[in-house]
Coordinates of C-alpha atoms in Angstrom, one line a residue:
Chain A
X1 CA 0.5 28.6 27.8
X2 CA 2.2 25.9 25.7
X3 CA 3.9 26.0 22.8
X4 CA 1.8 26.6 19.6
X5 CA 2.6 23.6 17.0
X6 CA 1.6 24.2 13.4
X7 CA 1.7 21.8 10.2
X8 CA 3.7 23.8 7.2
X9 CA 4.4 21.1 4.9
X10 CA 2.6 18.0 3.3
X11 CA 3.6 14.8 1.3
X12 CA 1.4 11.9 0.1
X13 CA 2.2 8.6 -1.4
X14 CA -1.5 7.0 -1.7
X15 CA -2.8 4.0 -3.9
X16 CA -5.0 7.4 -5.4
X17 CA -2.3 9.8 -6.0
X18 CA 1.6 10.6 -5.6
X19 CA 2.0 14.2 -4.4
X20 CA -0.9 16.1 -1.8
X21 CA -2.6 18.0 -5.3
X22 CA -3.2 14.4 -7.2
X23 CA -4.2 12.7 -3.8
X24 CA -6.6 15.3 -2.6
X25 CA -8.1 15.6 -6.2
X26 CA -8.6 12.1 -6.1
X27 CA -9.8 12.0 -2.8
X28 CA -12.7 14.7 -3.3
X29 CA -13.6 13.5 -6.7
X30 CA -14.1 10.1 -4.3
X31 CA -11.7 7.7 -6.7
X32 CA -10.9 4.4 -5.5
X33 CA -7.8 3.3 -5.1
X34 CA -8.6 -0.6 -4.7
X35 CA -8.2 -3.0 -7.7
X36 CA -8.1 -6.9 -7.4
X37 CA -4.5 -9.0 -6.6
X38 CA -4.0 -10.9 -10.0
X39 CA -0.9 -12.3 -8.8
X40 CA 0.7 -13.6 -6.0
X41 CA 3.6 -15.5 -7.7
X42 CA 4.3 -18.3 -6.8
X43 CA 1.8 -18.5 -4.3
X44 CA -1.8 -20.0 -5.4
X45 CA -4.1 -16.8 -5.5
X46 CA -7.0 -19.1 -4.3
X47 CA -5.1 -19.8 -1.1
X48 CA -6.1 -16.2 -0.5
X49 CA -9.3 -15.6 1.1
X50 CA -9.3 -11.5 0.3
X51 CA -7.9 -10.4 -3.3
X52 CA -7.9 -7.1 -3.3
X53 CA -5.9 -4.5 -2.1
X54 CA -5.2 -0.3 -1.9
X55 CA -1.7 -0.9 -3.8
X56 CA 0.2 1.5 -5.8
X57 CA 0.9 0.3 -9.0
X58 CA 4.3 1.1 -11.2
X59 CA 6.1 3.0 -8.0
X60 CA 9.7 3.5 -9.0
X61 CA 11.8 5.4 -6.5
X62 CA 13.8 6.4 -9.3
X63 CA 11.1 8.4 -10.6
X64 CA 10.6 11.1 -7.4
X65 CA 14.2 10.5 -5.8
X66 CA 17.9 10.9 -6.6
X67 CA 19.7 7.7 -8.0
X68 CA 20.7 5.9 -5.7
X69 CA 18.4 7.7 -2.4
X70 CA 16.3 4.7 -2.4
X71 CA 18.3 1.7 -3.2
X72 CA 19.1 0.5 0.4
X73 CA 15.9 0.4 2.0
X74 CA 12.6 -1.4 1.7
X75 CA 9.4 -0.1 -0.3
X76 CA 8.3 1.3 3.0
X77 CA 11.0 3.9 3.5
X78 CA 11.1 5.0 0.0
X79 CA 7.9 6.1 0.4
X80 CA 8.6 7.9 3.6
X81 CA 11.4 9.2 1.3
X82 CA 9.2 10.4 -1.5
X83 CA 6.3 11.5 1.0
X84 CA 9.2 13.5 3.2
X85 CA 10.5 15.1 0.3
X86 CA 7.3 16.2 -1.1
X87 CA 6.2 17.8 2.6
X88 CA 9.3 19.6 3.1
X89 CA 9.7 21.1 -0.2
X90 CA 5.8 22.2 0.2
X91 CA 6.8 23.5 3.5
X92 CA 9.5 25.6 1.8
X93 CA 11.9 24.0 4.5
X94 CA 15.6 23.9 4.5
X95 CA 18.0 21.9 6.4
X96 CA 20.5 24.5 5.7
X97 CA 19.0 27.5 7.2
X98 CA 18.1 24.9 10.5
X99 CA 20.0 24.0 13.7
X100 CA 19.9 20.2 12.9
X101 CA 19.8 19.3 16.6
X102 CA 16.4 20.9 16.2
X103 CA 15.5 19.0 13.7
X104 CA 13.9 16.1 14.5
X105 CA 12.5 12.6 12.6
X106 CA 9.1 10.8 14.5
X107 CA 8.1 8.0 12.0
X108 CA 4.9 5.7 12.7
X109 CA 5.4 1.8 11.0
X110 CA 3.2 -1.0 11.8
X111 CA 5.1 -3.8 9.9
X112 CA 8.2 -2.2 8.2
X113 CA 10.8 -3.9 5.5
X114 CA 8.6 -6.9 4.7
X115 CA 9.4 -6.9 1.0
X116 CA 12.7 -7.9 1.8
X117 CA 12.2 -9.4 5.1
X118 CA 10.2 -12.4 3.5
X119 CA 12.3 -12.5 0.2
X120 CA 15.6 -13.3 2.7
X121 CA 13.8 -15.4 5.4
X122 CA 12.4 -17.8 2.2
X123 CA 15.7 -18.2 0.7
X124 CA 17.3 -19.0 4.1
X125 CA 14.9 -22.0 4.9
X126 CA 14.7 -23.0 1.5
X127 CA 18.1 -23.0 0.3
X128 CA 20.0 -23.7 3.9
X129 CA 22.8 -21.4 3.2
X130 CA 22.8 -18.6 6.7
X131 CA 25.9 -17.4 4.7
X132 CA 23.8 -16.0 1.7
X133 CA 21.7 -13.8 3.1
X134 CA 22.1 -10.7 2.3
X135 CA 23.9 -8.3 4.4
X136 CA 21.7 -5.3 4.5
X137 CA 19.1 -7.3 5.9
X138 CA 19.3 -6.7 9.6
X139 CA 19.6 -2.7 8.2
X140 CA 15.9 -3.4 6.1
X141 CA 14.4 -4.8 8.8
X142 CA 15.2 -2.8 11.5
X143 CA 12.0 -1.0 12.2
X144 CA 13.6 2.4 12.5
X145 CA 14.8 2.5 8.9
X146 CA 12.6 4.9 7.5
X147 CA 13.4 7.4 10.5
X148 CA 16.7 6.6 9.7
X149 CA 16.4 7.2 6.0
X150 CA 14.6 10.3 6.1
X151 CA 17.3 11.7 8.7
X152 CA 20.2 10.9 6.9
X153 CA 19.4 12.4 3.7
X154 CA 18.2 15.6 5.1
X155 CA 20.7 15.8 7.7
X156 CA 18.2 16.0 10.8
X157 CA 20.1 15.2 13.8
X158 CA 17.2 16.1 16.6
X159 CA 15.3 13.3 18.4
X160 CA 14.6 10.4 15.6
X161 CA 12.1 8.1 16.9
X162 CA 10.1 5.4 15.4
X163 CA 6.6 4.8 16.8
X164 CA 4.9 1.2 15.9
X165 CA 1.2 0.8 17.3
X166 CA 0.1 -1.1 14.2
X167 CA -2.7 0.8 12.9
X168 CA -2.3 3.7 15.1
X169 CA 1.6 4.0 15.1
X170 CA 1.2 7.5 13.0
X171 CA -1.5 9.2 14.8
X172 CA 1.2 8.2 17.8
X173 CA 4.3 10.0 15.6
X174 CA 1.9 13.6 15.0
X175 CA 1.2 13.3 18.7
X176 CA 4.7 12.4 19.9
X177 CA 6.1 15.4 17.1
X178 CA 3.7 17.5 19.0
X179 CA 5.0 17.1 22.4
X180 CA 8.5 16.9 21.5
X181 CA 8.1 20.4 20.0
X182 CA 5.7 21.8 23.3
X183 CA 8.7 20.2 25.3
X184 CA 11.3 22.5 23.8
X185 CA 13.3 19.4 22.6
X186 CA 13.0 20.4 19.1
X187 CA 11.9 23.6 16.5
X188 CA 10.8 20.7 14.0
X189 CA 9.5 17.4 13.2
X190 CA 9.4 15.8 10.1
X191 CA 6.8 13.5 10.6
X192 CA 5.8 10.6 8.4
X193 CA 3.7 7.2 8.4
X194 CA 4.5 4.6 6.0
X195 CA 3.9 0.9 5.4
X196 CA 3.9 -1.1 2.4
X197 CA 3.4 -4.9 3.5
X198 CA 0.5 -6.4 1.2
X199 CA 3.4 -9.3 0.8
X200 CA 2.4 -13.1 0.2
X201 CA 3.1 -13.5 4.1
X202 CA 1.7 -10.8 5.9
X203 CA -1.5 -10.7 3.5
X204 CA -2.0 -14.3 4.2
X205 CA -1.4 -13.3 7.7
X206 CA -4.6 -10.8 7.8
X207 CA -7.0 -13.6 5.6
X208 CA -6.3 -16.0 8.6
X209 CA -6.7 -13.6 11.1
X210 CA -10.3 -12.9 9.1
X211 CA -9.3 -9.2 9.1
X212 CA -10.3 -8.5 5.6
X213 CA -13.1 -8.0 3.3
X214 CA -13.5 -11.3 1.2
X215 CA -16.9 -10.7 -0.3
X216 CA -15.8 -8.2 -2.9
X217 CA -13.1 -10.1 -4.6
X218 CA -14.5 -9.2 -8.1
X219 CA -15.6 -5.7 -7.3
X220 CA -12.6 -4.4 -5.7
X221 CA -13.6 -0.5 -5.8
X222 CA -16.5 -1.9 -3.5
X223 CA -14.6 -3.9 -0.4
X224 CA -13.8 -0.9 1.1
X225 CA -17.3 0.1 3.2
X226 CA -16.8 2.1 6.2
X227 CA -20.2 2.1 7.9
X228 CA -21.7 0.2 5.4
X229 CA -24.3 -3.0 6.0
X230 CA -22.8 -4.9 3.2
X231 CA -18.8 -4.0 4.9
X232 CA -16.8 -7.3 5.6
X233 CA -13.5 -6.4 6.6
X234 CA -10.8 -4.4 6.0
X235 CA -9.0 -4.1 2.9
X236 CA -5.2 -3.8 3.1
X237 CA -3.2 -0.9 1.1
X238 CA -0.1 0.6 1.6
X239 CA 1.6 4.6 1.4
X240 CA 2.9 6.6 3.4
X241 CA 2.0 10.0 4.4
X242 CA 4.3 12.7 6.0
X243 CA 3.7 16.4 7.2
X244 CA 6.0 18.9 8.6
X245 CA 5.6 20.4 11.9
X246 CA 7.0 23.4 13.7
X247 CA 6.7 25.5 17.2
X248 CA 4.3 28.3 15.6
X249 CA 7.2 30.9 16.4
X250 CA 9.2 28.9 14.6
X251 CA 7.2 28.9 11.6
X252 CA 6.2 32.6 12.0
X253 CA 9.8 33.5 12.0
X254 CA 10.5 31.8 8.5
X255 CA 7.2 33.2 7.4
X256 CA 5.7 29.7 6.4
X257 CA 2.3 28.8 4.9
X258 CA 0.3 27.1 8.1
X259 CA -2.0 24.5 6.9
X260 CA -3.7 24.2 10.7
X261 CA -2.2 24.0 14.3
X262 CA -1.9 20.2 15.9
X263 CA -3.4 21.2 19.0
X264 CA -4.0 18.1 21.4
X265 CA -3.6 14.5 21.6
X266 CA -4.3 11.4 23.5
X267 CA -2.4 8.0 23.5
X268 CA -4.4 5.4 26.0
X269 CA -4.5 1.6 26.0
X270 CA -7.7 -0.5 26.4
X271 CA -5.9 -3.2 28.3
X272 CA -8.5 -5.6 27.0
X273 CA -7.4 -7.7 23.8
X274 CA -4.6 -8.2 21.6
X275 CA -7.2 -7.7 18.5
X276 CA -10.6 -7.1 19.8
X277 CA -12.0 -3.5 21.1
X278 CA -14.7 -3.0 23.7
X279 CA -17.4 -3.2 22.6
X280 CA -19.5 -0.1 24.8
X281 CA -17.1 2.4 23.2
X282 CA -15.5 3.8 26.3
X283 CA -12.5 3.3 26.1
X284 CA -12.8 5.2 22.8
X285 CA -14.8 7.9 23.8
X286 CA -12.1 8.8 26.9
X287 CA -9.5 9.0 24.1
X288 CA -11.1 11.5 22.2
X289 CA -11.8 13.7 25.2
X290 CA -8.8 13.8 26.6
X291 CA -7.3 14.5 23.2
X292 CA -10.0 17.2 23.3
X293 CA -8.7 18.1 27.0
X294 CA -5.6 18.6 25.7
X295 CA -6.8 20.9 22.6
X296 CA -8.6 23.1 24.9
X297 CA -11.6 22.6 23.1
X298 CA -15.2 21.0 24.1
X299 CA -16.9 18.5 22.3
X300 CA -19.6 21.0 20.8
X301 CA -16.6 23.0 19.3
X302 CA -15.6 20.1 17.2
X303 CA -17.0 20.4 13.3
X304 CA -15.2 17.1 11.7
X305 CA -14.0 13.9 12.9
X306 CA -11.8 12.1 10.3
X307 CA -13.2 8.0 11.3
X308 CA -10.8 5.4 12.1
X309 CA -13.3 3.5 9.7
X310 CA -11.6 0.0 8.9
X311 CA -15.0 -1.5 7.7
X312 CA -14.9 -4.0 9.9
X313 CA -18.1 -5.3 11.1
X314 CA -17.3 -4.4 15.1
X315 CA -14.9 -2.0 14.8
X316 CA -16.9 1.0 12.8
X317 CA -20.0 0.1 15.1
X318 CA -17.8 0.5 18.3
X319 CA -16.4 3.8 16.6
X320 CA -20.0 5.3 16.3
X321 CA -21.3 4.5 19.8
X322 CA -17.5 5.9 21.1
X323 CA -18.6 9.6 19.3
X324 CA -21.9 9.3 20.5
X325 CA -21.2 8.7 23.9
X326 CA -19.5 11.7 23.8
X327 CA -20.8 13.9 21.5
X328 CA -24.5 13.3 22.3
X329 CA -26.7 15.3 20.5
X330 CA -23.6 16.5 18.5
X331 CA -22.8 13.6 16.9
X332 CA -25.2 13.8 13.7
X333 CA -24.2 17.3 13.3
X334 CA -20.5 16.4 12.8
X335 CA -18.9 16.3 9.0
X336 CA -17.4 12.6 9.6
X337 CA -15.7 11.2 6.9
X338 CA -13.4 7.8 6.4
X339 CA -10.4 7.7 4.4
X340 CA -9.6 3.9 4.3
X341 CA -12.7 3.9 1.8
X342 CA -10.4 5.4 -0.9
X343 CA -7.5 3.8 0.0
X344 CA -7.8 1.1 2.0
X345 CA -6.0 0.4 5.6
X346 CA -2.7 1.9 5.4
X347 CA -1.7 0.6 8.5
X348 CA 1.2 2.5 9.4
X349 CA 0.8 5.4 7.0
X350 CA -3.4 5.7 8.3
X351 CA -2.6 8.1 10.9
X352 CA -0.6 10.9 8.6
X353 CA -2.8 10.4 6.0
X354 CA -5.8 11.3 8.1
X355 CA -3.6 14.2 8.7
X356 CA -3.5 14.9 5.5
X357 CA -6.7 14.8 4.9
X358 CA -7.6 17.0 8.2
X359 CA -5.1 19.9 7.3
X360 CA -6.4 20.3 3.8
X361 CA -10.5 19.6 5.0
X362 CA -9.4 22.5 7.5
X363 CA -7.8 24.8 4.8
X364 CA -10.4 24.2 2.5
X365 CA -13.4 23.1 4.2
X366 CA -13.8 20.4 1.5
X367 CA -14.7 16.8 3.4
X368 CA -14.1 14.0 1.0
X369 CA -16.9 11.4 0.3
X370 CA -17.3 7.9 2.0
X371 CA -16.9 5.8 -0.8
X372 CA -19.8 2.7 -0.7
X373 CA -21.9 4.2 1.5
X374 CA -24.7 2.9 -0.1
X375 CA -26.7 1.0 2.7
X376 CA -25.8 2.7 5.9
X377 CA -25.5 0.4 8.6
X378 CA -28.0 1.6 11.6
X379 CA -25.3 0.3 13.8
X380 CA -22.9 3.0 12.7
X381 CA -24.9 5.3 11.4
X382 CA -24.1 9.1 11.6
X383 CA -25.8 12.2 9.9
X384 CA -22.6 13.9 8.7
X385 CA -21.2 11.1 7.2
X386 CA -21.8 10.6 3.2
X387 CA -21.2 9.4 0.0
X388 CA -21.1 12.6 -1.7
X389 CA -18.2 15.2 -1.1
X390 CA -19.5 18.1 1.5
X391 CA -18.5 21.4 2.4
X392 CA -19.1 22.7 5.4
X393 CA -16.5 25.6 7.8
X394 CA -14.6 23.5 9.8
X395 CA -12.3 25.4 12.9
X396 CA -11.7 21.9 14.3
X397 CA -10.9 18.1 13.3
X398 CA -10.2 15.2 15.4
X399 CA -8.7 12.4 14.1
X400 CA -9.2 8.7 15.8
X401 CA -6.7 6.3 14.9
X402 CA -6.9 2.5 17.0
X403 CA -3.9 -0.2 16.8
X404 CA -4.0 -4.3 17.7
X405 CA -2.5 -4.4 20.9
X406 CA -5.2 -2.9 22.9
X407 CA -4.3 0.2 21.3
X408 CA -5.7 4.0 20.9
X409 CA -5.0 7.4 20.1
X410 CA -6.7 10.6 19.2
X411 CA -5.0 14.1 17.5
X412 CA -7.3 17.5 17.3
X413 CA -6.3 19.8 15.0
X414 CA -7.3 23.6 14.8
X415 CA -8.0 25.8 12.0
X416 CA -5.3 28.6 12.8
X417 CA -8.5 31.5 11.3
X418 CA -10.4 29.7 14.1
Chain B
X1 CA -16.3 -41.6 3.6
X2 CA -16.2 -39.6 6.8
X3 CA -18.7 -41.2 9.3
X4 CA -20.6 -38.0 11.5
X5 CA -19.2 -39.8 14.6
X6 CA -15.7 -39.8 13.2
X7 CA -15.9 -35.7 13.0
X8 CA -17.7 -35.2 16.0
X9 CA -15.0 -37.3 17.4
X10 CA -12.3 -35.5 15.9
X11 CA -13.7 -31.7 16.3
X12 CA -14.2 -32.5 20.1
X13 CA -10.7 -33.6 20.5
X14 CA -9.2 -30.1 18.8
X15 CA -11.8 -28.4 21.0
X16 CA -10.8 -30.3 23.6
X17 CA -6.7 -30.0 22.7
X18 CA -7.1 -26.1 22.0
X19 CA -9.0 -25.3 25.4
X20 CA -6.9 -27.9 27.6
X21 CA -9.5 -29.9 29.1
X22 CA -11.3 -33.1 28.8
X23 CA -12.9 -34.0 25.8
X24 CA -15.7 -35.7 27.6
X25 CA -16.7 -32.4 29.3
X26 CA -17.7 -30.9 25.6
X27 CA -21.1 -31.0 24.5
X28 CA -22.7 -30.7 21.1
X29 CA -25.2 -28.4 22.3
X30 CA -22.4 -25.9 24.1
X31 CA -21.8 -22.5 22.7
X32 CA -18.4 -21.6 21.8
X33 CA -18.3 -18.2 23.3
X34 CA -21.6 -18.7 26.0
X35 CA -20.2 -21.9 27.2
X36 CA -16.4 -22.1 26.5
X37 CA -15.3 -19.0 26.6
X38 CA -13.9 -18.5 22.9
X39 CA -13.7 -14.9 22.3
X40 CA -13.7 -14.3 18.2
X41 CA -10.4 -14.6 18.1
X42 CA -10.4 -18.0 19.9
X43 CA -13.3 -19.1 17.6
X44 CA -11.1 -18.2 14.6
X45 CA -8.0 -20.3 15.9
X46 CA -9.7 -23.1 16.9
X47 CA -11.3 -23.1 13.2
X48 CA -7.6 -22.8 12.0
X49 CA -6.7 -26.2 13.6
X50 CA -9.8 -27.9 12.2
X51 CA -9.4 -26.7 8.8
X52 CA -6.0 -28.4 9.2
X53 CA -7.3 -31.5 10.4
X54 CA -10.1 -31.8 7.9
X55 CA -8.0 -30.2 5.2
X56 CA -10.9 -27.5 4.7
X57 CA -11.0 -24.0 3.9
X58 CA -13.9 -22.5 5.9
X59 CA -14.9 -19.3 3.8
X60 CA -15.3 -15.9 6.3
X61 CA -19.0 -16.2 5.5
X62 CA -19.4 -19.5 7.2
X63 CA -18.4 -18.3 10.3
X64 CA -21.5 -16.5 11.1
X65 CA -23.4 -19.9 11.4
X66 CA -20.7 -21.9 13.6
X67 CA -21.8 -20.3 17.3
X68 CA -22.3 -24.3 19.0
X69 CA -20.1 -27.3 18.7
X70 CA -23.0 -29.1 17.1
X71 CA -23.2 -26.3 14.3
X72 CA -19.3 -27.0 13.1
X73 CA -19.7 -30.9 14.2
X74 CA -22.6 -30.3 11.3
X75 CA -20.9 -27.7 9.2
X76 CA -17.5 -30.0 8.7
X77 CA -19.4 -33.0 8.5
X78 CA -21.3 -31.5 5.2
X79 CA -18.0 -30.3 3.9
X80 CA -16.1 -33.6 4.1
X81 CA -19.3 -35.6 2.6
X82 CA -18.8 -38.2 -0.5
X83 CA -19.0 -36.2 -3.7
X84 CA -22.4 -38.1 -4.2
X85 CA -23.6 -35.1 -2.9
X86 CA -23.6 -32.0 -5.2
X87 CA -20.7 -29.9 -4.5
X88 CA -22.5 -26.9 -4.1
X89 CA -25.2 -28.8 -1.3
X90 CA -22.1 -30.0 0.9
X91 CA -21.2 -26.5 0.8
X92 CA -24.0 -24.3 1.8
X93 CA -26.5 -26.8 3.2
X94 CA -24.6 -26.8 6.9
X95 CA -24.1 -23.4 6.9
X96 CA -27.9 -22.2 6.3
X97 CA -28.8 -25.2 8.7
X98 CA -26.3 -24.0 11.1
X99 CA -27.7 -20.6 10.4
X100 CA -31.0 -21.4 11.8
X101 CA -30.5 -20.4 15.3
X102 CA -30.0 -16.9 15.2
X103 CA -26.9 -16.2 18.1
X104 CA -23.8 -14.0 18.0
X105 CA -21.6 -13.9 15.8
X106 CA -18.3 -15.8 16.0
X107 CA -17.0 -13.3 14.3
X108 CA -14.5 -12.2 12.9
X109 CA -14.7 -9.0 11.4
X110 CA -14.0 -7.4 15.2
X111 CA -10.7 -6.5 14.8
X112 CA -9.6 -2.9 16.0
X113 CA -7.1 -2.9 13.2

């Protein structure tokens, strides 16, 4: 039998909450986190098409890190920073008492340093002068900055990967922790998923690419629609999310607190289109079981799926004919909620946060509400999925998680009292 | 003022330029995805180059009426009319005429993200 890998530690920067006990209150109490872009300076706002956004509002790093920590990287990585710190501090974990070689770093990141990334690419073709930008730009941008971040300041020297899938890339980093740790190539993983790109270039990047919701510009708390009739697109926010995962002997040895074993995972490609999914689902649908394969568990053993949900138009329809073609008669007895209704589309940070959410749904057998779920969309419709927070025992949660690039992935996690 | 020949002129030419083929093989009546093979994301770049030509900005709403070459040849041709016309007429009248035929969406909101 493989190794047993359990989750002992959680951190959450979210557009609804700093810090796992704010976010999941939040979360169950179903609180958006969307309000309206006032601002784009010095870019017209009407050149937007979509003006709202899942952002979080006054983040200092000075105010959850050590002077200094955060000062060298992009908004991205300090949030992997202050979500790392957070999750190994709940796991009780310390670096001192660890073989650091055994200590690895598996961070998912769709777009990376693009606070800084734009600032320096602007003043380069506006101003002319290659000798003025900055030097710590290459460093920024570098997509592996966060991993790198989060290693150096905690001293991890295991395997330090960084996983970019776009939307998927941290459902990828708990999958890739997962068989790093079954592999023997490492005791633990600090895992995290963290974006923060809702920047004048890569927002305008998404309104051309007539990703997101446009409709709801002067309701924000009501763009974000998972399975919705009225949904028109995705709405952009950024966080990070980052959990801690150990071999369960590991973690039995140290006597830690398991929030909920990570007990299969799939990572397949359509091969279809850059940005488009297939449309009959089954590409989908094979995800999920082999994920399921993986787990050791069937389809009828599964009590919660945690919905990719973008509230896109194609995308949460495709989604609900996926879990029908292969839950069947299961499907509407499934809790099925969507976290990108509270927060928006994370991006990078989607995947740990609907880790997040699974371990503590698992724990607590609490399922946060789908927020605007007030005209369920026949398309997408499923009998476990509402607008009001549920509770229901839940022994396992499957999390679906799809990137651009063709891309999918699925993670189940198991209640360890299962 | 923009005469409807000069648009149809014009669109058929970016079609023509974005698909690599001869303009004189595009039809008014063809269907952008049916007939020449624009998936969404095809639709939604070949919109980009004719809200450049036209200097337009074509709302995500819009879209769901602009399935046939004929339908944005009408669309753009309502957006670009003389101010004569009441601003809010040149902007919804193509669109709801467009919107007639029932087909497909172009659309948009597809993405796996």
């Amino acid at each position: 039998m493989s190794t047993r890998v359990v989750i002992t530690g959680l951190g959450v920067v979210s557009p609804i909450g700093i810090g796992v006990p704010q976010f999941w209150k939040a979360a169950l109490e179903g609180r958006s986190g969307i309000s309206a872009i006032t601002s784009f300076d010095p870019f017209p706002l009407e050149g937007y098409r979509s003006r709202v956004a899942g952002r979080i509002l006054g983040f200092s790093p000075e105010q959850y890190l050590p002077a200094g920590q955060g000062d060298r990287v992009d908004r991205y990585a300090q949030f992997a920073l202050v979500a790392a710190k957070e999750a190994l501090a709940d796991a009780d974990f310390r670096m001192e008492r660890e073989e650091p070689h055994r200590v690895g770093v598996i961070v998912g990141a769709g777009m990376g340093g693009m606070v800084m990334g734009e600032r320096e690419i602007t003043q380069l073709y506006e101003q002319k002068r290659p000798h003025r930008v900055h030097p710590n730009f290459i460093p920024v941008i570098t997509l592996n900055s966060a991993s790198g971040i989060v290693a150096m300041t905690y001293g991890a020297k295991g395997p330090n990967l960084t996983i970019s899938t776009a939307c998927s890339s941290s459902a990828h980093a708990l999958g890739q922790a997962m068989h790093a740790i079954r592999a023997g190539t490492a005791d633990a993983v600090i895992v995290v998923g963290a974006d923060a790109s809702i920047t004048p270039l890569v927002f305008a990047g998404f309104c051309s690419l007539r990703a997101l919701s446009t409709k709801y510009n002067e309701t924000p708390e009501r763009a974000s629609r998972p399975f919705d009739r009225g949904r028109d697109g995705f709405v952009m926010g950024e966080g990070a999310g980052a959990l801690i995962l150990e071999s369960f002997a590991h973690a039995k040895k140290r006597k830690a607190r398991m929030y909920a074993e990570v007990a299969g995972y799939a990572a397949t490609s359509e091969a279809h289109h850059m940005v488009i999914p297939r449309e009959d689902g089954e590409e989908v649908a094979i995800t999920m079981r082999l994920a399921l394969k993986d787990a050791g568990v069937t389809p009828a053993q599964v009590d919660y799926i945690n919905a990719h949900a973008t509230s896109t138009t194609v995308g949460d329809a495709v989604e609900v004919k996926a879990i029908r073609l292969l839950f069947k008669s299961r499907a509407d007895k499934l809790a099925v909620s969507a976290t990108k209704s509270l927060v928006g589309h994370t991006l990078g940070a989607a995947g740990s946060l609907a880790g997040i959410v699974s371990a503590l749904t698992l724990t607590s057998g609490q399922i946060h509400p789908t927020l605007n779920l007030d005209d369920p969309d026949p398309a997408c419709a499923l009998a476990g999925l509402s607008a009001q927070p549920q509770t229901r025992k839940t022994k396992v949660a499957l999390i679906n998680a799809f990137g651009f690039g063709s891309n999918n992935a699925a993670v189940v996690l198991k209640s360890l009292s299962a | 003022m923009a005469k409807t020949s000069d648009v149809s002129d014009k669109i058929i030419q970016a079609l023509a330029d974005y698909l690599k083929r001869d303009a004189a093989s595009i039809q008014t009546t063809h269907h952008l995805r049916d007939d020449l093979g624009l998936d969404s994301m095809a639709v939604i770049e070949m919109l980009y180059r004719i809200e450049e030509v036209f200097n337009l900005q074509i709302p995500d709403q819009d879209l769901v009426g602009l399935t046939t070459v004929g339908q944005v040849i009408a669309y753009v041709q309502g957006r670009v009319a003389p101010p004569k016309a009441s601003a809010k007429a040149a902007e919804h009248t193509p669109a709801k005429a467009a919107a007639k035929k029932p087909a497909a969406k172009p659309s948009t909101k597809s993405k796996k993200a």
